[in-house]
XYZ file of C-alpha atoms in Angstrom:
243
model
C 110.516 -21.108 194.395
C 114.235 -20.598 193.708
C 114.687 -24.307 193.074
C 111.737 -24.424 190.695
C 113.004 -21.388 188.778
C 116.482 -22.927 188.489
C 115.089 -26.255 187.286
C 112.862 -24.579 184.717
C 115.678 -22.297 183.634
C 117.970 -25.244 182.983
C 115.494 -27.724 181.487
C 113.361 -25.300 179.454
C 113.760 -22.075 177.530
C 110.831 -20.331 179.192
C 111.375 -16.678 180.196
C 111.938 -16.643 183.954
C 112.938 -14.107 186.599
C 116.614 -13.985 187.519
C 117.699 -15.755 190.702
C 119.618 -13.280 192.837
C 122.720 -14.249 194.797
C 122.882 -17.577 193.000
C 125.273 -20.172 194.407
C 126.329 -23.223 192.326
C 125.272 -25.634 195.075
C 121.694 -24.420 194.709
C 121.364 -26.047 191.310
C 121.945 -29.523 192.736
C 119.247 -28.870 195.320
C 116.916 -27.828 192.486
C 117.073 -31.425 191.277
C 113.888 -32.192 193.238
C 112.025 -29.856 190.865
C 113.030 -31.763 187.712
C 109.666 -33.616 187.566
C 107.805 -30.300 187.779
C 109.837 -29.008 184.851
C 108.955 -32.218 183.029
C 105.269 -31.556 183.604
C 105.693 -28.135 181.990
C 107.425 -29.736 178.996
C 104.742 -32.404 178.732
C 101.916 -29.877 178.943
C 103.460 -27.777 176.166
C 103.947 -30.823 173.936
C 100.418 -32.093 174.575
C 98.898 -28.674 173.866
C 100.827 -28.273 170.602
C 99.953 -31.806 169.523
C 96.269 -31.282 170.332
C 96.099 -28.059 168.345
C 97.807 -29.630 165.341
C 95.757 -32.821 165.557
C 92.589 -30.750 165.203
C 93.609 -30.444 161.549
C 95.487 -33.715 160.995
C 97.266 -36.285 163.204
C 100.523 -35.813 161.290
C 100.372 -32.066 161.880
C 99.735 -32.769 165.547
C 102.755 -35.063 165.711
C 104.950 -32.523 163.936
C 103.768 -29.719 166.225
C 104.431 -31.893 169.264
C 107.961 -32.883 168.229
C 108.836 -29.332 167.217
C 107.604 -27.989 170.548
C 109.503 -30.752 172.357
C 112.769 -29.709 170.741
C 112.050 -25.984 171.098
C 111.049 -25.838 174.747
C 114.078 -27.901 175.815
C 116.457 -25.995 173.497
C 117.582 -29.386 172.212
C 119.475 -29.900 175.492
C 118.824 -33.617 175.785
C 119.160 -34.161 172.042
C 122.654 -32.708 172.338
C 123.429 -35.202 175.097
C 122.091 -38.011 172.927
C 124.310 -36.988 170.004
C 127.404 -36.689 172.201
C 126.751 -40.058 173.821
C 126.205 -41.757 170.465
C 129.451 -40.311 169.103
C 131.356 -41.407 172.200
C 129.968 -44.935 172.078
C 130.685 -45.230 168.376
C 134.260 -43.996 168.620
C 135.344 -45.434 171.984
C 136.103 -49.005 170.841
C 135.792 -50.138 174.478
C 138.383 -47.620 175.630
C 137.000 -45.670 178.646
C 139.485 -42.829 178.208
C 138.582 -42.491 174.539
C 134.880 -42.553 175.450
C 135.248 -39.626 177.850
C 137.411 -37.682 175.392
C 134.857 -37.955 172.594
C 132.024 -37.237 175.036
C 133.672 -33.903 175.873
C 134.108 -32.942 172.204
C 131.454 -30.311 171.284
C 131.438 -31.344 167.614
C 128.777 -33.721 166.294
C 129.968 -36.738 164.322
C 128.222 -39.226 162.083
C 127.018 -41.412 164.983
C 125.475 -38.383 166.635
C 123.699 -37.294 163.457
C 122.276 -40.778 162.955
C 121.055 -40.872 166.560
C 119.368 -37.466 166.214
C 117.593 -38.396 162.985
C 116.381 -41.696 164.407
C 115.223 -40.100 167.663
C 113.255 -37.280 166.032
C 111.736 -39.704 163.535
C 110.777 -42.089 166.319
C 109.044 -39.344 168.295
C 107.227 -38.106 165.200
C 105.918 -41.559 164.258
C 105.069 -42.543 167.819
C 103.217 -39.300 168.511
C 101.208 -39.751 165.323
C 100.354 -43.294 166.375
C 99.279 -42.206 169.856
C 97.140 -39.414 168.424
C 95.333 -41.885 166.169
C 94.885 -44.236 169.134
C 93.586 -41.296 171.201
C 95.850 -42.062 174.147
C 94.732 -40.020 177.192
C 96.437 -36.630 177.142
C 97.497 -36.872 180.773
C 99.821 -39.766 179.914
C 101.613 -37.611 177.362
C 101.989 -34.824 179.929
C 103.408 -37.216 182.524
C 105.946 -39.092 180.392
C 108.443 -36.172 180.211
C 108.032 -35.701 183.968
C 108.903 -39.338 184.657
C 111.883 -39.093 182.317
C 113.308 -36.115 184.229
C 112.572 -37.688 187.598
C 114.477 -40.730 186.364
C 117.426 -38.565 185.281
C 117.543 -37.093 188.769
C 117.607 -40.613 190.185
C 120.424 -41.723 187.890
C 122.432 -38.702 188.991
C 121.854 -39.471 192.666
C 122.373 -43.228 192.573
C 125.200 -43.691 190.068
C 128.806 -42.503 190.421
C 129.909 -39.606 188.177
C 132.319 -40.470 185.388
C 133.938 -37.034 185.322
C 133.649 -33.562 186.868
C 130.676 -31.565 185.627
C 126.906 -31.498 185.908
C 126.507 -35.158 186.790
C 129.153 -34.874 189.482
C 127.511 -31.797 191.069
C 124.083 -33.442 191.104
C 125.489 -36.636 192.573
C 127.316 -34.797 195.358
C 124.682 -32.309 196.477
C 121.314 -33.675 195.298
C 118.463 -34.235 197.747
C 117.483 -37.923 197.809
C 114.555 -37.403 200.174
C 113.101 -34.730 197.906
C 113.655 -36.983 194.902
C 111.695 -39.810 196.537
C 108.919 -37.388 197.461
C 108.759 -36.210 193.857
C 108.408 -39.795 192.673
C 105.561 -40.425 195.085
C 103.802 -37.271 193.896
C 104.201 -38.324 190.269
C 102.894 -41.787 191.084
C 99.817 -40.279 192.725
C 99.105 -38.162 189.651
C 99.811 -41.080 187.315
C 97.134 -43.131 189.061
C 94.685 -41.099 186.969
C 96.453 -42.262 183.788
C 98.405 -45.472 184.523
C 99.847 -45.649 180.997
C 102.374 -43.035 182.118
C 103.986 -45.681 184.328
C 105.375 -47.116 181.084
C 108.253 -44.639 181.495
C 109.509 -46.507 184.564
C 110.555 -49.576 182.538
C 113.009 -47.845 180.148
C 114.258 -45.733 183.071
C 115.269 -48.855 184.976
C 116.872 -50.360 181.881
C 118.907 -47.210 181.187
C 120.092 -47.060 184.771
C 121.225 -50.689 184.696
C 122.914 -50.167 181.325
C 124.828 -47.128 182.565
C 126.025 -48.992 185.637
C 127.087 -52.174 183.839
C 128.299 -50.746 180.528
C 129.742 -47.361 181.504
C 130.226 -47.593 185.233
C 128.409 -44.338 185.983
C 126.854 -41.183 184.586
C 127.583 -37.709 183.241
C 125.421 -34.788 182.137
C 125.413 -35.859 178.482
C 124.507 -39.439 179.339
C 121.687 -38.231 181.584
C 120.332 -36.176 178.669
C 120.585 -39.158 176.335
C 118.712 -41.208 178.913
C 115.874 -38.693 179.007
C 115.491 -38.962 175.230
C 115.591 -42.781 175.360
C 113.101 -42.862 178.227
C 110.633 -40.579 176.443
C 110.646 -42.484 173.160
C 110.531 -45.918 174.778
C 107.730 -44.759 177.082
C 105.693 -43.486 174.121
C 106.076 -46.885 172.474
C 105.199 -48.894 175.582
C 102.252 -46.656 176.491
C 100.892 -47.111 172.984
C 101.339 -50.877 173.123
C 99.596 -51.150 176.492
C 96.777 -48.829 175.434
C 96.242 -50.614 172.097
C 96.181 -53.972 173.867
C 93.368 -52.747 176.113
C 91.167 -51.043 173.539
C 91.482 -53.697 170.804
């Protein structure tokens, strides 16, 4: 349970018991619990969206997006903003990219990325609520996104010391594979959730070819990209079937 508590403590803002005698290496081993934390995030978002949608689909979408940002403390949104700023200011200079990535201030590229991301999630959630996409798919998409982030950390070289480097060095690949198999088994009940695998693969390839590796901020940006793209693809697949 220590690994689960650490994963939930990092990826959510839920009140959790303290982990005694914590060692930094334990966090990397908690990587196998990232999908479980994603299920918690997805369940919270789905519940909020369902309650809001009982009054109006737009209220459901707003409740879902607000809960999404709240329960994650904006962690991945912060990574998205930092990555957007770094890409916008780097001008193909790797050293400049890493310097801007480490800057805690948010620039114009980051603000634009945040606005577009939150708007995309709001519109896509509204669309999925009107389509009546199965709720299980919405619960599973955040889980697939976090499982994918764990995979990027394990399979791609770190660009700099930090979170991505610790996960890459000490993460459990066998546990990560087992988590993917468990998610796949659950997703068999709602195959639209598999839509998250496509953007996950694309982000991994982009990181390897464009950046040469990963860091904590880029992993967070990838989670945001994966979630939004998966919402879009799940909606497209579902609409194609029911129409």
